[in-house]
Amino acid sequence: MPPGGGAAGSGDGPAVTGPELARAVLDAARARRESAARNRRPGVTGAAEEGGRRLRGYSGPGPDPRDPQPLGAVLERLMKARGWQQPAAEATVFGAWERVVGPEIAQHSRPVKLEDGELTVEARSTAWATQLRLLAASLLKRIAGEVGHNVVRKLHIHGPAAPSWSRGPRRVRGRGPRDTYG
């Protein structure tokens, strides 16, 4: 073993030390780099193939990670990476209600809230509320087909809210406007 502590050369030849050892290591590194350069695609650096440094040169005729990406594809990857699929599907129920349930039903109803997979829908009249209760199973299928399964698992459908007579800071208990007429 040489005085430096490591093996200086192979066991079948004379031991190489000092500047000869440095020259041999340098030559071996150059040979490895040149052989790798012959085997790779032109215009791409070696570290870029492994995901390291930035790619150089022109991208060429095929798809390349440096090419401009469609905004929808970029948003889809971002939503998947951050785990935003469920909130985005829930927002679709409210934002695209007409597309989700159809124009006729959307004209006579509106989604009010979505909590724990239970969607509350308010109908324009009590007759439409009854009709929507009868169509609840088909509405759930349409919603699941549009925004995904298990986003909405149950529907709560109610008619229009009755007017409240309890407005104002000072309020007197009673039957409302009916009690003043006799």
Short mmCIF file of N, CA and C in Angstrom, two decimals:
data_model
loop_
_atom_site.label_atom_id
_atom_site.label_comp_id
_atom_site.label_asym_id
_atom_site.label_seq_id
_atom_site.Cartn_x
_atom_site.Cartn_y
_atom_site.Cartn_z
N MET A 1 0.82 -1.16 0.00
CA MET A 1 0.00 0.00 0.00
C MET A 1 0.88 1.24 0.00
N PRO A 2 0.51 2.27 -0.76
CA PRO A 2 1.33 3.47 -0.79
C PRO A 2 1.19 4.26 0.50
N PRO A 3 2.08 5.24 0.68
CA PRO A 3 2.06 6.00 1.92
C PRO A 3 0.77 6.79 2.09
N GLY A 4 0.00 7.12 1.06
CA GLY A 4 -1.24 7.91 1.17
C GLY A 4 -2.36 7.15 1.81
N GLY A 5 -2.32 5.83 1.90
CA GLY A 5 -3.36 5.05 2.57
C GLY A 5 -4.26 4.32 1.61
N GLY A 6 -4.37 4.66 0.33
CA GLY A 6 -5.27 3.99 -0.59
C GLY A 6 -4.50 3.18 -1.59
N ALA A 7 -5.16 2.34 -2.33
CA ALA A 7 -4.52 1.53 -3.37
C ALA A 7 -4.17 2.43 -4.52
N ALA A 8 -2.94 2.39 -4.96
CA ALA A 8 -2.49 3.29 -6.01
C ALA A 8 -2.76 2.74 -7.38
N GLY A 9 -2.83 1.51 -7.57
CA GLY A 9 -3.03 0.93 -8.90
C GLY A 9 -3.55 -0.48 -8.79
N SER A 10 -3.66 -1.15 -9.93
CA SER A 10 -4.15 -2.52 -9.91
C SER A 10 -3.02 -3.44 -9.50
N GLY A 11 -3.35 -4.63 -9.12
CA GLY A 11 -2.37 -5.56 -8.60
C GLY A 11 -1.48 -6.15 -9.67
N ASP A 12 -1.76 -5.99 -10.97
CA ASP A 12 -0.98 -6.63 -12.01
C ASP A 12 0.07 -5.72 -12.62
N GLY A 13 0.19 -4.47 -12.22
CA GLY A 13 1.19 -3.56 -12.78
C GLY A 13 1.93 -2.84 -11.68
N PRO A 14 2.89 -1.98 -12.07
CA PRO A 14 3.62 -1.23 -11.05
C PRO A 14 2.71 -0.20 -10.39
N ALA A 15 2.99 0.12 -9.13
CA ALA A 15 2.19 1.07 -8.36
C ALA A 15 2.41 2.48 -8.90
N VAL A 16 1.31 3.23 -9.12
CA VAL A 16 1.38 4.58 -9.64
C VAL A 16 1.11 5.52 -8.47
N THR A 17 1.98 6.50 -8.29
CA THR A 17 1.80 7.43 -7.18
C THR A 17 2.04 8.84 -7.67
N GLY A 18 1.63 9.80 -6.83
CA GLY A 18 1.91 11.20 -7.09
C GLY A 18 1.21 11.74 -8.31
N PRO A 19 1.99 12.51 -9.14
CA PRO A 19 1.38 13.13 -10.31
C PRO A 19 0.89 12.13 -11.35
N GLU A 20 1.52 10.96 -11.42
CA GLU A 20 1.07 9.94 -12.37
C GLU A 20 -0.33 9.44 -12.00
N LEU A 21 -0.59 9.30 -10.70
CA LEU A 21 -1.90 8.86 -10.23
C LEU A 21 -2.97 9.91 -10.58
N ALA A 22 -2.68 11.16 -10.35
CA ALA A 22 -3.63 12.22 -10.67
C ALA A 22 -3.92 12.25 -12.16
N ARG A 23 -2.87 12.10 -13.00
CA ARG A 23 -3.05 12.09 -14.45
C ARG A 23 -3.91 10.90 -14.88
N ALA A 24 -3.71 9.72 -14.29
CA ALA A 24 -4.49 8.52 -14.65
C ALA A 24 -5.96 8.70 -14.28
N VAL A 25 -6.24 9.28 -13.11
CA VAL A 25 -7.63 9.51 -12.70
C VAL A 25 -8.30 10.52 -13.62
N LEU A 26 -7.59 11.59 -13.99
CA LEU A 26 -8.12 12.60 -14.89
C LEU A 26 -8.42 12.02 -16.27
N ASP A 27 -7.53 11.20 -16.80
CA ASP A 27 -7.75 10.56 -18.10
C ASP A 27 -8.95 9.62 -18.07
N ALA A 28 -9.10 8.88 -16.99
CA ALA A 28 -10.24 7.97 -16.87
C ALA A 28 -11.56 8.75 -16.82
N ALA A 29 -11.58 9.87 -16.12
CA ALA A 29 -12.79 10.69 -16.04
C ALA A 29 -13.14 11.27 -17.40
N ARG A 30 -12.14 11.76 -18.13
CA ARG A 30 -12.39 12.29 -19.48
C ARG A 30 -12.94 11.22 -20.40
N ALA A 31 -12.39 10.01 -20.33
CA ALA A 31 -12.86 8.92 -21.19
C ALA A 31 -14.31 8.57 -20.87
N ARG A 32 -14.66 8.54 -19.58
CA ARG A 32 -16.06 8.25 -19.22
C ARG A 32 -17.00 9.33 -19.72
N ARG A 33 -16.60 10.59 -19.61
CA ARG A 33 -17.43 11.71 -20.06
C ARG A 33 -17.62 11.68 -21.57
N GLU A 34 -16.56 11.39 -22.32
CA GLU A 34 -16.67 11.35 -23.78
C GLU A 34 -17.53 10.18 -24.25
N SER A 35 -17.43 9.04 -23.59
CA SER A 35 -18.27 7.90 -23.99
C SER A 35 -19.74 8.18 -23.67
N ALA A 36 -20.00 8.86 -22.56
CA ALA A 36 -21.39 9.21 -22.22
C ALA A 36 -21.93 10.23 -23.20
N ALA A 37 -21.08 11.17 -23.66
CA ALA A 37 -21.52 12.20 -24.61
C ALA A 37 -21.87 11.58 -25.95
N ARG A 38 -21.20 10.52 -26.35
CA ARG A 38 -21.51 9.85 -27.62
C ARG A 38 -22.85 9.11 -27.54
N ASN A 39 -23.24 8.67 -26.36
CA ASN A 39 -24.45 7.85 -26.21
C ASN A 39 -25.72 8.66 -25.98
N ARG A 40 -25.60 9.94 -25.68
CA ARG A 40 -26.82 10.71 -25.37
C ARG A 40 -27.26 11.55 -26.56
N ARG A 41 -28.53 12.07 -26.44
CA ARG A 41 -29.15 12.88 -27.48
C ARG A 41 -28.44 14.23 -27.60
N PRO A 42 -28.27 14.76 -28.80
CA PRO A 42 -27.63 16.07 -28.92
C PRO A 42 -28.49 17.17 -28.32
N GLY A 43 -27.85 18.18 -27.70
CA GLY A 43 -28.55 19.33 -27.16
C GLY A 43 -29.03 19.14 -25.74
N VAL A 44 -28.74 18.00 -25.11
CA VAL A 44 -29.18 17.73 -23.75
C VAL A 44 -27.96 17.48 -22.89
N THR A 45 -27.87 18.14 -21.76
CA THR A 45 -26.74 17.91 -20.87
C THR A 45 -26.97 16.65 -20.06
N GLY A 46 -25.94 16.07 -19.53
CA GLY A 46 -26.04 14.80 -18.82
C GLY A 46 -26.88 14.88 -17.57
N ALA A 47 -26.77 15.94 -16.80
CA ALA A 47 -27.53 16.05 -15.55
C ALA A 47 -29.01 16.26 -15.82
N ALA A 48 -29.37 16.84 -16.97
CA ALA A 48 -30.78 17.08 -17.28
C ALA A 48 -31.52 15.77 -17.50
N GLU A 49 -30.83 14.76 -18.00
CA GLU A 49 -31.48 13.47 -18.20
C GLU A 49 -31.89 12.86 -16.88
N GLU A 50 -31.14 13.15 -15.82
CA GLU A 50 -31.45 12.61 -14.51
C GLU A 50 -32.32 13.57 -13.71
N GLY A 51 -32.73 14.71 -14.28
CA GLY A 51 -33.59 15.66 -13.58
C GLY A 51 -32.79 16.71 -12.82
N GLY A 52 -31.52 16.88 -13.12
CA GLY A 52 -30.67 17.82 -12.39
C GLY A 52 -30.73 19.22 -12.96
N ARG A 53 -29.74 19.57 -13.77
CA ARG A 53 -29.61 20.93 -14.29
C ARG A 53 -30.61 21.22 -15.39
N ARG A 54 -30.65 22.49 -15.77
CA ARG A 54 -31.54 22.96 -16.82
C ARG A 54 -31.09 22.43 -18.18
N LEU A 55 -32.05 22.07 -19.03
CA LEU A 55 -31.75 21.60 -20.36
C LEU A 55 -31.27 22.76 -21.23
N ARG A 56 -30.36 22.48 -22.13
CA ARG A 56 -29.84 23.52 -23.01
C ARG A 56 -30.16 23.16 -24.45
N GLY A 57 -30.13 24.15 -25.31
CA GLY A 57 -30.34 23.91 -26.73
C GLY A 57 -31.81 23.96 -27.11
N TYR A 58 -32.09 23.56 -28.33
CA TYR A 58 -33.46 23.56 -28.84
C TYR A 58 -34.17 22.29 -28.42
N SER A 59 -35.49 22.38 -28.27
CA SER A 59 -36.22 21.23 -27.78
C SER A 59 -36.44 20.17 -28.86
N GLY A 60 -36.44 20.53 -30.11
CA GLY A 60 -36.61 19.54 -31.17
C GLY A 60 -38.06 19.31 -31.51
N PRO A 61 -38.31 18.34 -32.40
CA PRO A 61 -39.67 18.14 -32.90
C PRO A 61 -40.60 17.41 -31.93
N GLY A 62 -40.09 16.65 -31.00
CA GLY A 62 -40.94 15.87 -30.10
C GLY A 62 -41.32 16.64 -28.86
N PRO A 63 -42.18 16.05 -28.02
CA PRO A 63 -42.57 16.70 -26.77
C PRO A 63 -41.37 16.82 -25.83
N ASP A 64 -41.34 17.90 -25.11
CA ASP A 64 -40.21 18.18 -24.24
C ASP A 64 -40.74 18.89 -23.00
N PRO A 65 -40.16 18.68 -21.82
CA PRO A 65 -40.68 19.37 -20.62
C PRO A 65 -40.55 20.88 -20.69
N ARG A 66 -39.71 21.39 -21.59
CA ARG A 66 -39.54 22.84 -21.71
C ARG A 66 -40.59 23.48 -22.59
N ASP A 67 -41.39 22.69 -23.30
CA ASP A 67 -42.42 23.23 -24.18
C ASP A 67 -43.51 23.90 -23.35
N PRO A 68 -44.20 24.91 -23.92
CA PRO A 68 -45.33 25.52 -23.21
C PRO A 68 -46.42 24.47 -22.95
N GLN A 69 -47.01 24.52 -21.77
CA GLN A 69 -48.02 23.55 -21.37
C GLN A 69 -49.39 24.21 -21.37
N PRO A 70 -50.45 23.47 -21.73
CA PRO A 70 -51.80 24.03 -21.64
C PRO A 70 -52.14 24.36 -20.18
N LEU A 71 -52.86 25.45 -19.98
CA LEU A 71 -53.18 25.91 -18.63
C LEU A 71 -54.01 24.86 -17.88
N GLY A 72 -54.92 24.21 -18.57
CA GLY A 72 -55.75 23.19 -17.92
C GLY A 72 -54.92 22.04 -17.38
N ALA A 73 -53.90 21.62 -18.13
CA ALA A 73 -53.04 20.52 -17.67
C ALA A 73 -52.21 20.94 -16.47
N VAL A 74 -51.73 22.18 -16.48
CA VAL A 74 -50.94 22.68 -15.36
C VAL A 74 -51.81 22.78 -14.11
N LEU A 75 -53.04 23.30 -14.25
CA LEU A 75 -53.96 23.40 -13.11
C LEU A 75 -54.34 22.03 -12.57
N GLU A 76 -54.55 21.08 -13.47
CA GLU A 76 -54.91 19.73 -13.04
C GLU A 76 -53.79 19.09 -12.22
N ARG A 77 -52.53 19.26 -12.68
CA ARG A 77 -51.39 18.73 -11.91
C ARG A 77 -51.28 19.43 -10.56
N LEU A 78 -51.51 20.74 -10.53
CA LEU A 78 -51.43 21.49 -9.28
C LEU A 78 -52.52 21.05 -8.30
N MET A 79 -53.74 20.87 -8.81
CA MET A 79 -54.84 20.44 -7.95
C MET A 79 -54.58 19.05 -7.39
N LYS A 80 -54.04 18.16 -8.22
CA LYS A 80 -53.75 16.81 -7.76
C LYS A 80 -52.62 16.82 -6.73
N ALA A 81 -51.58 17.65 -6.96
CA ALA A 81 -50.45 17.72 -6.03
C ALA A 81 -50.86 18.30 -4.68
N ARG A 82 -51.77 19.26 -4.66
CA ARG A 82 -52.18 19.90 -3.42
C ARG A 82 -53.40 19.24 -2.77
N GLY A 83 -54.04 18.28 -3.46
CA GLY A 83 -55.20 17.61 -2.89
C GLY A 83 -56.46 18.44 -2.94
N TRP A 84 -56.62 19.22 -4.01
CA TRP A 84 -57.77 20.11 -4.13
C TRP A 84 -58.89 19.53 -4.98
N GLN A 85 -58.89 18.24 -5.28
CA GLN A 85 -59.93 17.68 -6.15
C GLN A 85 -61.30 17.78 -5.51
N GLN A 86 -61.41 17.44 -4.23
CA GLN A 86 -62.71 17.46 -3.55
C GLN A 86 -63.27 18.88 -3.46
N PRO A 87 -62.51 19.89 -3.01
CA PRO A 87 -63.07 21.25 -2.99
C PRO A 87 -63.44 21.76 -4.39
N ALA A 88 -62.67 21.38 -5.40
CA ALA A 88 -62.99 21.83 -6.76
C ALA A 88 -64.29 21.19 -7.25
N ALA A 89 -64.50 19.92 -6.93
CA ALA A 89 -65.74 19.25 -7.32
C ALA A 89 -66.94 19.86 -6.60
N GLU A 90 -66.75 20.20 -5.32
CA GLU A 90 -67.84 20.83 -4.58
C GLU A 90 -68.16 22.21 -5.16
N ALA A 91 -67.15 22.94 -5.58
CA ALA A 91 -67.38 24.26 -6.17
C ALA A 91 -68.08 24.13 -7.51
N THR A 92 -67.85 23.05 -8.23
CA THR A 92 -68.52 22.84 -9.52
C THR A 92 -70.02 22.69 -9.33
N VAL A 93 -70.43 22.08 -8.24
CA VAL A 93 -71.87 21.93 -7.98
C VAL A 93 -72.54 23.30 -7.94
N PHE A 94 -71.90 24.26 -7.28
CA PHE A 94 -72.48 25.60 -7.17
C PHE A 94 -72.25 26.44 -8.42
N GLY A 95 -71.05 26.39 -8.97
CA GLY A 95 -70.70 27.23 -10.11
C GLY A 95 -71.35 26.82 -11.41
N ALA A 96 -71.57 25.54 -11.60
CA ALA A 96 -72.14 25.04 -12.86
C ALA A 96 -73.43 24.28 -12.58
N TRP A 97 -74.29 24.82 -11.73
CA TRP A 97 -75.53 24.15 -11.35
C TRP A 97 -76.40 23.84 -12.55
N GLU A 98 -76.50 24.78 -13.49
CA GLU A 98 -77.34 24.57 -14.67
C GLU A 98 -76.80 23.41 -15.52
N ARG A 99 -75.50 23.34 -15.68
CA ARG A 99 -74.91 22.25 -16.46
C ARG A 99 -75.04 20.92 -15.73
N VAL A 100 -74.96 20.94 -14.41
CA VAL A 100 -75.00 19.71 -13.62
C VAL A 100 -76.39 19.08 -13.63
N VAL A 101 -77.44 19.89 -13.40
CA VAL A 101 -78.79 19.32 -13.27
C VAL A 101 -79.68 19.56 -14.49
N GLY A 102 -79.26 20.43 -15.38
CA GLY A 102 -80.08 20.73 -16.55
C GLY A 102 -80.75 22.09 -16.40
N PRO A 103 -81.09 22.72 -17.54
CA PRO A 103 -81.61 24.10 -17.49
C PRO A 103 -82.99 24.21 -16.83
N GLU A 104 -83.87 23.24 -17.04
CA GLU A 104 -85.23 23.36 -16.48
C GLU A 104 -85.21 23.27 -14.96
N ILE A 105 -84.48 22.31 -14.43
CA ILE A 105 -84.41 22.16 -12.97
C ILE A 105 -83.65 23.34 -12.36
N ALA A 106 -82.61 23.79 -13.03
CA ALA A 106 -81.82 24.92 -12.51
C ALA A 106 -82.63 26.20 -12.48
N GLN A 107 -83.59 26.33 -13.39
CA GLN A 107 -84.43 27.53 -13.43
C GLN A 107 -85.34 27.60 -12.19
N HIS A 108 -85.69 26.45 -11.64
CA HIS A 108 -86.64 26.40 -10.53
C HIS A 108 -86.01 26.01 -9.20
N SER A 109 -84.69 25.90 -9.14
CA SER A 109 -84.04 25.53 -7.89
C SER A 109 -82.64 26.12 -7.84
N ARG A 110 -82.07 26.10 -6.64
CA ARG A 110 -80.69 26.56 -6.49
C ARG A 110 -80.05 25.82 -5.31
N PRO A 111 -78.76 25.52 -5.41
CA PRO A 111 -78.08 24.87 -4.27
C PRO A 111 -77.81 25.91 -3.18
N VAL A 112 -78.02 25.52 -1.94
CA VAL A 112 -77.83 26.45 -0.83
C VAL A 112 -76.54 26.17 -0.09
N LYS A 113 -76.33 24.91 0.31
CA LYS A 113 -75.09 24.57 1.00
C LYS A 113 -74.76 23.09 0.79
N LEU A 114 -73.48 22.80 0.92
CA LEU A 114 -72.98 21.43 0.80
C LEU A 114 -72.08 21.17 1.98
N GLU A 115 -72.51 20.26 2.85
CA GLU A 115 -71.76 19.94 4.06
C GLU A 115 -71.72 18.44 4.24
N ASP A 116 -70.53 17.89 4.38
CA ASP A 116 -70.34 16.45 4.62
C ASP A 116 -71.06 15.59 3.60
N GLY A 117 -71.06 15.98 2.35
CA GLY A 117 -71.68 15.20 1.29
C GLY A 117 -73.19 15.35 1.21
N GLU A 118 -73.77 16.25 1.98
CA GLU A 118 -75.22 16.46 1.96
C GLU A 118 -75.50 17.83 1.36
N LEU A 119 -76.18 17.84 0.21
CA LEU A 119 -76.47 19.06 -0.51
C LEU A 119 -77.89 19.53 -0.17
N THR A 120 -78.00 20.78 0.24
CA THR A 120 -79.30 21.38 0.50
C THR A 120 -79.70 22.20 -0.72
N VAL A 121 -80.88 21.90 -1.26
CA VAL A 121 -81.38 22.57 -2.46
C VAL A 121 -82.68 23.28 -2.09
N GLU A 122 -82.80 24.53 -2.52
CA GLU A 122 -84.02 25.29 -2.29
C GLU A 122 -84.78 25.40 -3.60
N ALA A 123 -86.05 24.97 -3.59
CA ALA A 123 -86.90 25.05 -4.79
C ALA A 123 -87.63 26.37 -4.81
N ARG A 124 -88.08 26.76 -6.00
CA ARG A 124 -88.77 28.05 -6.16
C ARG A 124 -90.18 28.00 -5.57
N SER A 125 -90.80 26.84 -5.58
CA SER A 125 -92.15 26.70 -5.03
C SER A 125 -92.26 25.34 -4.34
N THR A 126 -93.31 25.17 -3.58
CA THR A 126 -93.49 23.88 -2.90
C THR A 126 -93.79 22.77 -3.90
N ALA A 127 -94.45 23.11 -5.01
CA ALA A 127 -94.71 22.10 -6.04
C ALA A 127 -93.39 21.61 -6.65
N TRP A 128 -92.46 22.53 -6.92
CA TRP A 128 -91.15 22.11 -7.45
C TRP A 128 -90.36 21.35 -6.39
N ALA A 129 -90.51 21.69 -5.14
CA ALA A 129 -89.82 20.94 -4.08
C ALA A 129 -90.29 19.49 -4.06
N THR A 130 -91.60 19.30 -4.20
CA THR A 130 -92.14 17.94 -4.26
C THR A 130 -91.62 17.20 -5.47
N GLN A 131 -91.61 17.88 -6.62
CA GLN A 131 -91.11 17.25 -7.85
C GLN A 131 -89.63 16.87 -7.71
N LEU A 132 -88.84 17.74 -7.12
CA LEU A 132 -87.40 17.44 -6.95
C LEU A 132 -87.18 16.30 -5.97
N ARG A 133 -88.04 16.18 -4.96
CA ARG A 133 -87.91 15.05 -4.04
C ARG A 133 -88.16 13.74 -4.77
N LEU A 134 -89.11 13.76 -5.71
CA LEU A 134 -89.37 12.56 -6.51
C LEU A 134 -88.22 12.24 -7.46
N LEU A 135 -87.51 13.28 -7.91
CA LEU A 135 -86.38 13.10 -8.84
C LEU A 135 -85.03 12.99 -8.12
N ALA A 136 -85.03 12.86 -6.80
CA ALA A 136 -83.78 12.91 -6.03
C ALA A 136 -82.78 11.85 -6.47
N ALA A 137 -83.22 10.64 -6.72
CA ALA A 137 -82.28 9.57 -7.12
C ALA A 137 -81.63 9.88 -8.46
N SER A 138 -82.43 10.35 -9.43
CA SER A 138 -81.84 10.67 -10.74
C SER A 138 -80.95 11.91 -10.65
N LEU A 139 -81.31 12.87 -9.78
CA LEU A 139 -80.46 14.04 -9.59
C LEU A 139 -79.11 13.64 -9.00
N LEU A 140 -79.11 12.72 -8.04
CA LEU A 140 -77.84 12.26 -7.46
C LEU A 140 -76.97 11.59 -8.52
N LYS A 141 -77.59 10.82 -9.41
CA LYS A 141 -76.82 10.18 -10.49
C LYS A 141 -76.23 11.22 -11.44
N ARG A 142 -77.02 12.23 -11.78
CA ARG A 142 -76.53 13.28 -12.69
C ARG A 142 -75.39 14.07 -12.06
N ILE A 143 -75.54 14.38 -10.76
CA ILE A 143 -74.49 15.12 -10.07
C ILE A 143 -73.22 14.26 -9.98
N ALA A 144 -73.36 12.99 -9.67
CA ALA A 144 -72.20 12.10 -9.58
C ALA A 144 -71.52 11.95 -10.94
N GLY A 145 -72.31 11.92 -12.01
CA GLY A 145 -71.73 11.80 -13.35
C GLY A 145 -70.97 13.05 -13.77
N GLU A 146 -71.39 14.19 -13.26
CA GLU A 146 -70.77 15.46 -13.65
C GLU A 146 -69.57 15.82 -12.79
N VAL A 147 -69.68 15.67 -11.48
CA VAL A 147 -68.61 16.13 -10.58
C VAL A 147 -67.86 15.00 -9.90
N GLY A 148 -68.33 13.78 -9.98
CA GLY A 148 -67.63 12.65 -9.36
C GLY A 148 -68.45 12.02 -8.25
N HIS A 149 -68.11 10.77 -7.98
CA HIS A 149 -68.83 10.01 -6.96
C HIS A 149 -68.41 10.47 -5.56
N ASN A 150 -69.31 10.34 -4.62
CA ASN A 150 -69.12 10.66 -3.20
C ASN A 150 -68.87 12.14 -2.93
N VAL A 151 -69.12 13.01 -3.90
CA VAL A 151 -69.08 14.45 -3.62
C VAL A 151 -70.40 14.83 -2.96
N VAL A 152 -71.51 14.39 -3.56
CA VAL A 152 -72.84 14.58 -2.98
C VAL A 152 -73.44 13.20 -2.77
N ARG A 153 -73.70 12.85 -1.50
CA ARG A 153 -74.25 11.53 -1.19
C ARG A 153 -75.74 11.59 -0.84
N LYS A 154 -76.21 12.78 -0.42
CA LYS A 154 -77.60 12.90 0.02
C LYS A 154 -78.13 14.28 -0.33
N LEU A 155 -79.41 14.36 -0.70
CA LEU A 155 -80.05 15.63 -1.03
C LEU A 155 -81.08 15.99 0.04
N HIS A 156 -81.07 17.25 0.44
CA HIS A 156 -82.12 17.81 1.30
C HIS A 156 -82.81 18.89 0.46
N ILE A 157 -84.07 18.65 0.13
CA ILE A 157 -84.80 19.58 -0.73
C ILE A 157 -85.91 20.21 0.08
N HIS A 158 -85.98 21.53 0.05
CA HIS A 158 -87.07 22.22 0.74
C HIS A 158 -87.60 23.34 -0.16
N GLY A 159 -88.80 23.76 0.18
CA GLY A 159 -89.46 24.81 -0.59
C GLY A 159 -88.92 26.18 -0.23
N PRO A 160 -89.55 27.20 -0.78
CA PRO A 160 -89.07 28.56 -0.49
C PRO A 160 -89.27 28.88 0.98
N ALA A 161 -88.37 29.69 1.51
CA ALA A 161 -88.46 30.07 2.92
C ALA A 161 -89.60 31.07 3.10
N ALA A 162 -90.40 30.90 4.14
CA ALA A 162 -91.49 31.82 4.44
C ALA A 162 -90.91 33.13 4.95
N PRO A 163 -91.60 34.24 4.70
CA PRO A 163 -91.06 35.51 5.18
C PRO A 163 -91.05 35.54 6.70
N SER A 164 -90.05 36.15 7.25
CA SER A 164 -89.92 36.25 8.70
C SER A 164 -90.43 37.62 9.14
N TRP A 165 -91.26 37.61 10.19
CA TRP A 165 -91.80 38.88 10.69
C TRP A 165 -91.00 39.34 11.89
N SER A 166 -89.90 38.71 12.17
CA SER A 166 -89.12 39.07 13.36
C SER A 166 -87.97 39.99 13.00
N ARG A 167 -88.24 41.03 12.25
CA ARG A 167 -87.20 41.99 11.88
C ARG A 167 -87.21 43.16 12.85
N GLY A 168 -86.09 43.80 12.97
CA GLY A 168 -86.02 45.01 13.78
C GLY A 168 -85.51 44.75 15.17
N PRO A 169 -84.96 45.79 15.80
CA PRO A 169 -84.41 45.62 17.14
C PRO A 169 -85.50 45.47 18.21
N ARG A 170 -86.67 46.07 17.99
CA ARG A 170 -87.76 45.95 18.96
C ARG A 170 -88.88 45.14 18.32
N ARG A 171 -89.20 44.06 18.97
CA ARG A 171 -90.18 43.17 18.39
C ARG A 171 -91.16 42.75 19.47
N VAL A 172 -92.43 42.71 19.09
CA VAL A 172 -93.46 42.30 20.02
C VAL A 172 -93.91 40.91 19.62
N ARG A 173 -93.99 40.02 20.59
CA ARG A 173 -94.43 38.66 20.29
C ARG A 173 -95.90 38.69 19.86
N GLY A 174 -96.23 37.79 18.97
CA GLY A 174 -97.60 37.72 18.52
C GLY A 174 -97.67 36.94 17.23
N ARG A 175 -98.83 37.00 16.59
CA ARG A 175 -99.07 36.23 15.38
C ARG A 175 -98.55 36.93 14.14
N GLY A 176 -98.02 38.10 14.22
CA GLY A 176 -97.54 38.81 13.06
C GLY A 176 -98.54 39.85 12.61
N PRO A 177 -98.62 40.16 11.32
CA PRO A 177 -99.50 41.22 10.86
C PRO A 177 -100.97 40.89 10.99
N ARG A 178 -101.35 39.63 11.21
CA ARG A 178 -102.75 39.26 11.29
C ARG A 178 -103.41 39.80 12.55
N ASP A 179 -102.67 39.97 13.62
CA ASP A 179 -103.29 40.32 14.89
C ASP A 179 -103.74 41.79 14.96
N THR A 180 -103.40 42.61 14.02
CA THR A 180 -103.80 44.01 14.06
C THR A 180 -105.15 44.25 13.41
N TYR A 181 -105.71 43.24 12.77
CA TYR A 181 -106.97 43.45 12.06
C TYR A 181 -108.17 42.88 12.82
N GLY A 182 -108.10 42.64 14.05
CA GLY A 182 -109.28 42.28 14.77
C GLY A 182 -109.22 41.05 15.49
#
